mmCIF file of N, CA and C in Angstrom:
data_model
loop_
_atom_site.group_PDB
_atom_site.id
_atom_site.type_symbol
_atom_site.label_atom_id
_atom_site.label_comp_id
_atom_site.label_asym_id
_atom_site.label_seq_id
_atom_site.Cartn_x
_atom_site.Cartn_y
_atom_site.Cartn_z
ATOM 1 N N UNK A 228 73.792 79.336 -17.407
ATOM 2 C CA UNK A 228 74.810 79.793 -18.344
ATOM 3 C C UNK A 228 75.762 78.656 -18.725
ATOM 4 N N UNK A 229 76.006 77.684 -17.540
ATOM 5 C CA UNK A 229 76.784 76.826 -17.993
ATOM 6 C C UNK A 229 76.429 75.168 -19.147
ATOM 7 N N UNK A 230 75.070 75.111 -18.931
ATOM 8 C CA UNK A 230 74.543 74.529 -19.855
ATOM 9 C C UNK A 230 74.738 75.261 -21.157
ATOM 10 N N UNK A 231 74.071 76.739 -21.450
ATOM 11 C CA UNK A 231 74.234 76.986 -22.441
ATOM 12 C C UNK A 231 75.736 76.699 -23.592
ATOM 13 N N UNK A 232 76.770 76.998 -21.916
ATOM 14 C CA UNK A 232 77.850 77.046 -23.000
ATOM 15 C C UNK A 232 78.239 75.488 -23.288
ATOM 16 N N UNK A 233 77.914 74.683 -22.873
ATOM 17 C CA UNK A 233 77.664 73.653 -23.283
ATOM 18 C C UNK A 233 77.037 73.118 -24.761
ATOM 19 N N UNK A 234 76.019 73.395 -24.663
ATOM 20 C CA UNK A 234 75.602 73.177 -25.686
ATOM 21 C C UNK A 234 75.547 73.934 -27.170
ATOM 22 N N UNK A 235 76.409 75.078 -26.894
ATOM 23 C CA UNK A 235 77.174 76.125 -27.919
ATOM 24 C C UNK A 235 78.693 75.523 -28.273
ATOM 25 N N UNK A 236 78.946 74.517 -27.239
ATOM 26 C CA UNK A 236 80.048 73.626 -28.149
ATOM 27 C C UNK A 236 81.142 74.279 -27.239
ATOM 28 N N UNK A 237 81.111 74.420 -26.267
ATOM 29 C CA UNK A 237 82.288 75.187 -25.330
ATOM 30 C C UNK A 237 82.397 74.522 -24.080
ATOM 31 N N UNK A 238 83.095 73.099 -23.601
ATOM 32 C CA UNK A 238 82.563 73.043 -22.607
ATOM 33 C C UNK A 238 83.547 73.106 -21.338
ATOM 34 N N UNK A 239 84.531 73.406 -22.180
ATOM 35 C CA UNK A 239 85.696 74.307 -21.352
ATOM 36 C C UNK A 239 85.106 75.656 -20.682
ATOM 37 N N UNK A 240 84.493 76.243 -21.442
ATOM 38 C CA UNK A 240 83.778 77.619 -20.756
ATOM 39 C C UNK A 240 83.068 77.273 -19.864
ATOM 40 N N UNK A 241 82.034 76.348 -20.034
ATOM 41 C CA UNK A 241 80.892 75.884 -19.470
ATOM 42 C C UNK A 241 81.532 75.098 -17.181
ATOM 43 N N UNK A 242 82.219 74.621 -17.925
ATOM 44 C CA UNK A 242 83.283 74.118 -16.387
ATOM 45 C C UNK A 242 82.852 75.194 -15.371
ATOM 46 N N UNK A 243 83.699 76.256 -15.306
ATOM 47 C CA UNK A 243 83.458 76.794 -14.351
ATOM 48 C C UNK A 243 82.114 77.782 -13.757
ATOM 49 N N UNK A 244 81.243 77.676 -14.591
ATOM 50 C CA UNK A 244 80.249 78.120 -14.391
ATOM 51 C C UNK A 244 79.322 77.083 -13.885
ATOM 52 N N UNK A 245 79.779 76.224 -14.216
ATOM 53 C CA UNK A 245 78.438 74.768 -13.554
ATOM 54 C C UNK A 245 79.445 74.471 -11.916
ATOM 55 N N UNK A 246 80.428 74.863 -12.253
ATOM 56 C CA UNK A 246 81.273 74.305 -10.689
ATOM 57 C C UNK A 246 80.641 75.647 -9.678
ATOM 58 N N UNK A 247 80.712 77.068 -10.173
ATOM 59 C CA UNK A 247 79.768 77.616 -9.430
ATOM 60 C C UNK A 247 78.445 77.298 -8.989
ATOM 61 N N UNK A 248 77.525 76.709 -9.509
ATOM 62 C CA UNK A 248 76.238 76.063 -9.755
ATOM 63 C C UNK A 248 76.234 75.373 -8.769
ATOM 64 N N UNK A 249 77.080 74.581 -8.901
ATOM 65 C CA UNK A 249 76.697 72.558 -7.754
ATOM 66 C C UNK A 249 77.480 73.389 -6.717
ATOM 67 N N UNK A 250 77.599 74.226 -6.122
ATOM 68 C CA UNK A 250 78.149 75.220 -4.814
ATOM 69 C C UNK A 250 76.705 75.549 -4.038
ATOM 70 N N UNK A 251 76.591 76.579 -5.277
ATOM 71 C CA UNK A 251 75.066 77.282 -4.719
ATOM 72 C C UNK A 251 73.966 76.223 -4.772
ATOM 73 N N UNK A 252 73.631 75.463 -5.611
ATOM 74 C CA UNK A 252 71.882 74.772 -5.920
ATOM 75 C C UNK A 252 72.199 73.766 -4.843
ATOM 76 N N UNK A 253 70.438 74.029 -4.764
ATOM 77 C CA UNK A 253 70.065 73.098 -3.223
ATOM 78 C C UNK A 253 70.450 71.336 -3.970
ATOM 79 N N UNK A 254 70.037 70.705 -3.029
ATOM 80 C CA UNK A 254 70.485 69.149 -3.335
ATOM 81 C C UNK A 254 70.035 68.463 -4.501
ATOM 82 N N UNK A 255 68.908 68.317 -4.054
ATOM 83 C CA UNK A 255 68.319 67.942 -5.706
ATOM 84 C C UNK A 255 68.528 68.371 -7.320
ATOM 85 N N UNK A 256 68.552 69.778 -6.994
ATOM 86 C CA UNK A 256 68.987 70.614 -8.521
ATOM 87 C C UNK A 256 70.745 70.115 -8.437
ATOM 88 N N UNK A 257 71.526 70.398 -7.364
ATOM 89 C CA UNK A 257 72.924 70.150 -7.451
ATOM 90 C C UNK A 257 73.330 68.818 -7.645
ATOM 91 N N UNK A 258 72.462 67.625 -7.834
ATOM 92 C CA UNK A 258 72.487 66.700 -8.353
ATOM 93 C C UNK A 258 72.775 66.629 -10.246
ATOM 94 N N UNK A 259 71.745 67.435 -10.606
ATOM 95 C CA UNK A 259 71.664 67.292 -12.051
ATOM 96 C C UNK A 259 72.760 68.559 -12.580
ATOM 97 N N UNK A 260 73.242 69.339 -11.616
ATOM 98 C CA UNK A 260 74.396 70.577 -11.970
ATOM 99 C C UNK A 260 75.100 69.453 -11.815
ATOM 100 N N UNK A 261 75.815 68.759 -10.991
ATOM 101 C CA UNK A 261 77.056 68.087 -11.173
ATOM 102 C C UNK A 261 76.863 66.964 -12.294
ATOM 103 N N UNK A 262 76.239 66.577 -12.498
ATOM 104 C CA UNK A 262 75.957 65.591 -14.258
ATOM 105 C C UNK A 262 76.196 66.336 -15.006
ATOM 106 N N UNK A 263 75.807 67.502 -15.377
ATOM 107 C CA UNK A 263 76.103 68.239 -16.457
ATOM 108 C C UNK A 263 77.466 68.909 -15.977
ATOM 109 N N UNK A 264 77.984 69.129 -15.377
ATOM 110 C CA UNK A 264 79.249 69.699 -14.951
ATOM 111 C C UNK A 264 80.425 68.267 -15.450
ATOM 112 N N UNK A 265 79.664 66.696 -15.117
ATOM 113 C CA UNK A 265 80.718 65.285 -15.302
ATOM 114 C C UNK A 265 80.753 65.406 -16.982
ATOM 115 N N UNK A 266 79.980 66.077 -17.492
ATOM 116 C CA UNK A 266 79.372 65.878 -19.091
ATOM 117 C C UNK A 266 80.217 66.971 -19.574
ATOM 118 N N UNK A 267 80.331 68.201 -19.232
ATOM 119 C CA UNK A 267 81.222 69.196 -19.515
ATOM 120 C C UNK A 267 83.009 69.069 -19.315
ATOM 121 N N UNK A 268 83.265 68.494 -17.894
ATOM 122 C CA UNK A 268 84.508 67.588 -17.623
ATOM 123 C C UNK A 268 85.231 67.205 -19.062
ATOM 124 N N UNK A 269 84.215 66.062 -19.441
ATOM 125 C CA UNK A 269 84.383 65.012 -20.058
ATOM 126 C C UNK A 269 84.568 65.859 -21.645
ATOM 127 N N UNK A 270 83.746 66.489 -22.050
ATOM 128 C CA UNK A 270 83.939 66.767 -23.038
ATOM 129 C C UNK A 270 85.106 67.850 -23.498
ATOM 130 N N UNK A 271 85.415 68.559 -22.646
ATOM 131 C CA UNK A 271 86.454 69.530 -22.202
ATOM 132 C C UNK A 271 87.670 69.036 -22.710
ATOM 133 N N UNK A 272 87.940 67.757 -22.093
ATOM 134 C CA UNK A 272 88.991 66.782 -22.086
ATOM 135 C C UNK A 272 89.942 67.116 -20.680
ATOM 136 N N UNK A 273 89.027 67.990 -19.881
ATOM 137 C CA UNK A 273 89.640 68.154 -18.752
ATOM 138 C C UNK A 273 89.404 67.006 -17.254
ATOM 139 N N UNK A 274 90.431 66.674 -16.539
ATOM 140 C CA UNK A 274 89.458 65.855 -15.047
ATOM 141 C C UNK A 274 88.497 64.630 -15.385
ATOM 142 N N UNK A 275 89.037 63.918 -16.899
ATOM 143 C CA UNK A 275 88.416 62.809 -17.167
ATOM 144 C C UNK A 275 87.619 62.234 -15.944
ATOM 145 N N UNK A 276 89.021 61.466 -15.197
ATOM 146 C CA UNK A 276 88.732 60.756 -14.072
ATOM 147 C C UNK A 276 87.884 61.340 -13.012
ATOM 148 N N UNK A 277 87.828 62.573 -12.883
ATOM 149 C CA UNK A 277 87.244 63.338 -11.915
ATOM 150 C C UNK A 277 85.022 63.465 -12.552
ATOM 151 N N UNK A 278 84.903 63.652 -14.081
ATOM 152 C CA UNK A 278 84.183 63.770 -14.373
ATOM 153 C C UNK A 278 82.979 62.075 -14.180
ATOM 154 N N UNK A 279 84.158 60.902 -14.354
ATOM 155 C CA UNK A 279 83.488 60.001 -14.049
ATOM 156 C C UNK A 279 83.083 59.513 -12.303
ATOM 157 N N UNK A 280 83.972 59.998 -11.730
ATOM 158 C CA UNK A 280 83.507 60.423 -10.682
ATOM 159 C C UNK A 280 81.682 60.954 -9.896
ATOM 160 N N UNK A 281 82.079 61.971 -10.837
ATOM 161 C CA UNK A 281 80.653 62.725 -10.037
ATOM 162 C C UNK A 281 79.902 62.362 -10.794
ATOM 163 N N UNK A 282 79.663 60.896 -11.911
ATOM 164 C CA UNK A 282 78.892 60.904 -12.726
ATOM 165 C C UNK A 282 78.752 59.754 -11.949
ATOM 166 N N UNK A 283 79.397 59.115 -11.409
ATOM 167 C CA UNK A 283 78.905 57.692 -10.593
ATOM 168 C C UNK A 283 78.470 58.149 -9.635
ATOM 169 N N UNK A 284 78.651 59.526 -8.452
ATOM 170 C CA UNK A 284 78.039 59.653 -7.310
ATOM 171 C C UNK A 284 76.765 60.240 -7.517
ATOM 172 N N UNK A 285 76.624 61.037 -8.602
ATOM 173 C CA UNK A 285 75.351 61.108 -9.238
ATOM 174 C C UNK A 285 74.661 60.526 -9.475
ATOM 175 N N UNK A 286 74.995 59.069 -10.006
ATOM 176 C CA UNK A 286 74.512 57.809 -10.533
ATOM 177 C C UNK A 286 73.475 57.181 -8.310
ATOM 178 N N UNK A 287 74.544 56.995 -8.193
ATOM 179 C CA UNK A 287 74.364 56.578 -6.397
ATOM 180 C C UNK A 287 72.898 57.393 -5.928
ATOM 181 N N UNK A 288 73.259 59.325 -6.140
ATOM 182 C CA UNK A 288 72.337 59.535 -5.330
ATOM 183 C C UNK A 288 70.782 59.712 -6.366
ATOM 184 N N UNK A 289 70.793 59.040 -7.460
ATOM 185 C CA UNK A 289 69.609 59.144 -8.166
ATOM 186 C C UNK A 289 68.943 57.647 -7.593
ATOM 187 N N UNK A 290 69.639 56.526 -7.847
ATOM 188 C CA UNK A 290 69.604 55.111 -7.064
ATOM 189 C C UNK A 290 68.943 55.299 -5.777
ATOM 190 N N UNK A 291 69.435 56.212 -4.579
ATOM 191 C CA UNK A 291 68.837 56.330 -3.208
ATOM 192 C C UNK A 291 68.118 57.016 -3.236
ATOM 193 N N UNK A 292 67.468 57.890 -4.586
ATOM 194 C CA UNK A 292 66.613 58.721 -3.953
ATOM 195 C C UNK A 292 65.245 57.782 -4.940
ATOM 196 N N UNK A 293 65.111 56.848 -5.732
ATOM 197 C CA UNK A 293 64.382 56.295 -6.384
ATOM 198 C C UNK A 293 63.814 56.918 -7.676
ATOM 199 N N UNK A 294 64.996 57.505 -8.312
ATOM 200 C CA UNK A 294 64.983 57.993 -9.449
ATOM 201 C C UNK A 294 65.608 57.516 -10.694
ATOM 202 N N UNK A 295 65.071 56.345 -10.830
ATOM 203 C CA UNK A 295 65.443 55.189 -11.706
ATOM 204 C C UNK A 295 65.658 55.458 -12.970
ATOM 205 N N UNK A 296 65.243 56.507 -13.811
ATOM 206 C CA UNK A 296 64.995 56.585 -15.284
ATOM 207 C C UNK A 296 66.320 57.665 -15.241
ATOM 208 N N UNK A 297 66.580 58.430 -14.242
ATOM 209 C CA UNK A 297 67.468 59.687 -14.294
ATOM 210 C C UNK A 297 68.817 58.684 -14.113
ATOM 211 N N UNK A 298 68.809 57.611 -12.853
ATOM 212 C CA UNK A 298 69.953 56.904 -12.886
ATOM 213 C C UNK A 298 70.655 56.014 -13.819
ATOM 214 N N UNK A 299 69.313 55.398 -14.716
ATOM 215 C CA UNK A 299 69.360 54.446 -15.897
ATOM 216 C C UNK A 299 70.241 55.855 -16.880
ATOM 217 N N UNK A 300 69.473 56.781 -17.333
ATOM 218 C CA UNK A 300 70.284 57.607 -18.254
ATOM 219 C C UNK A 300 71.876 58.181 -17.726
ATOM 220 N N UNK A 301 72.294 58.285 -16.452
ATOM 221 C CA UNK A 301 73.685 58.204 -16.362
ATOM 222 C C UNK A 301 74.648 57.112 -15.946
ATOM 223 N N UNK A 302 73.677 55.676 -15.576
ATOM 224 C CA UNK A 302 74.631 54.829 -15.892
ATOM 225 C C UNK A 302 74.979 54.742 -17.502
ATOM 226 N N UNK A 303 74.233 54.644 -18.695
ATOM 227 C CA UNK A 303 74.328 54.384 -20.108
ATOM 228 C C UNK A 303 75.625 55.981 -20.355
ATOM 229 N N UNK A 304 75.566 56.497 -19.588
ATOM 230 C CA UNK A 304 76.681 57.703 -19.935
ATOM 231 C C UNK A 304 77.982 57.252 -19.798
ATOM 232 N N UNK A 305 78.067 56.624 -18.079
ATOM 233 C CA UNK A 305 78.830 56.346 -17.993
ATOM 234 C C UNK A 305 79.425 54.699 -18.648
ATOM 235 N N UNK A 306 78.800 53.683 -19.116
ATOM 236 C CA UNK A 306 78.905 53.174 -19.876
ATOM 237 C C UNK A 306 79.603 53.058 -21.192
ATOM 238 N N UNK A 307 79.241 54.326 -21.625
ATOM 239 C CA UNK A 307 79.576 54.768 -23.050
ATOM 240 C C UNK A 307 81.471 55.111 -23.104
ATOM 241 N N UNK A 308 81.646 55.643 -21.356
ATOM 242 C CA UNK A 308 83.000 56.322 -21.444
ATOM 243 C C UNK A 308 83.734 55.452 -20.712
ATOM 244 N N UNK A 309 83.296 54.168 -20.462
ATOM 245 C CA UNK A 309 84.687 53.031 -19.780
ATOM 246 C C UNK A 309 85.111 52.388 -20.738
#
């Protein structure tokens, strides 16, 4: 749900439904809930700093887990917003 509202252009709505998400989803999925939760942050205009945050520890645990193409696409995210 929180993707959706995301991508319906809401991502103030979308916040707290992905912060429920990266609670419940196991590790791996709660990896890519908190990216889209740093992406919703960000666009919100809420927890800037907080959104780049979990977009770099996201960044980290894609790096340790050898998921190079997933980490390459949120370093260029975070890139875009320093």
């Amino acid at each position: 749900m929180g993707l959706l509202q995301l991508a319906r252009g809401r991502p103030a709505a979308a916040v707290p439904l992905l912060e429920r998400a990266s609670r419940l989803a196991p590790e791996q999925a709660g990896t890519e809930v908190r990216f889209v939760l740093a992406q919703a942050l960000w666009e919100s205009k809420r927890e800037r700093p907080r959104a780049l945050e979990l977009a770099t520890r996201v960044h980290e645990e894609w790096c340790r887990r050898g998921h190079t193409s997933r980490a390459a696409e949120v370093s260029q995210w975070l890139e875009a917003r320093r």
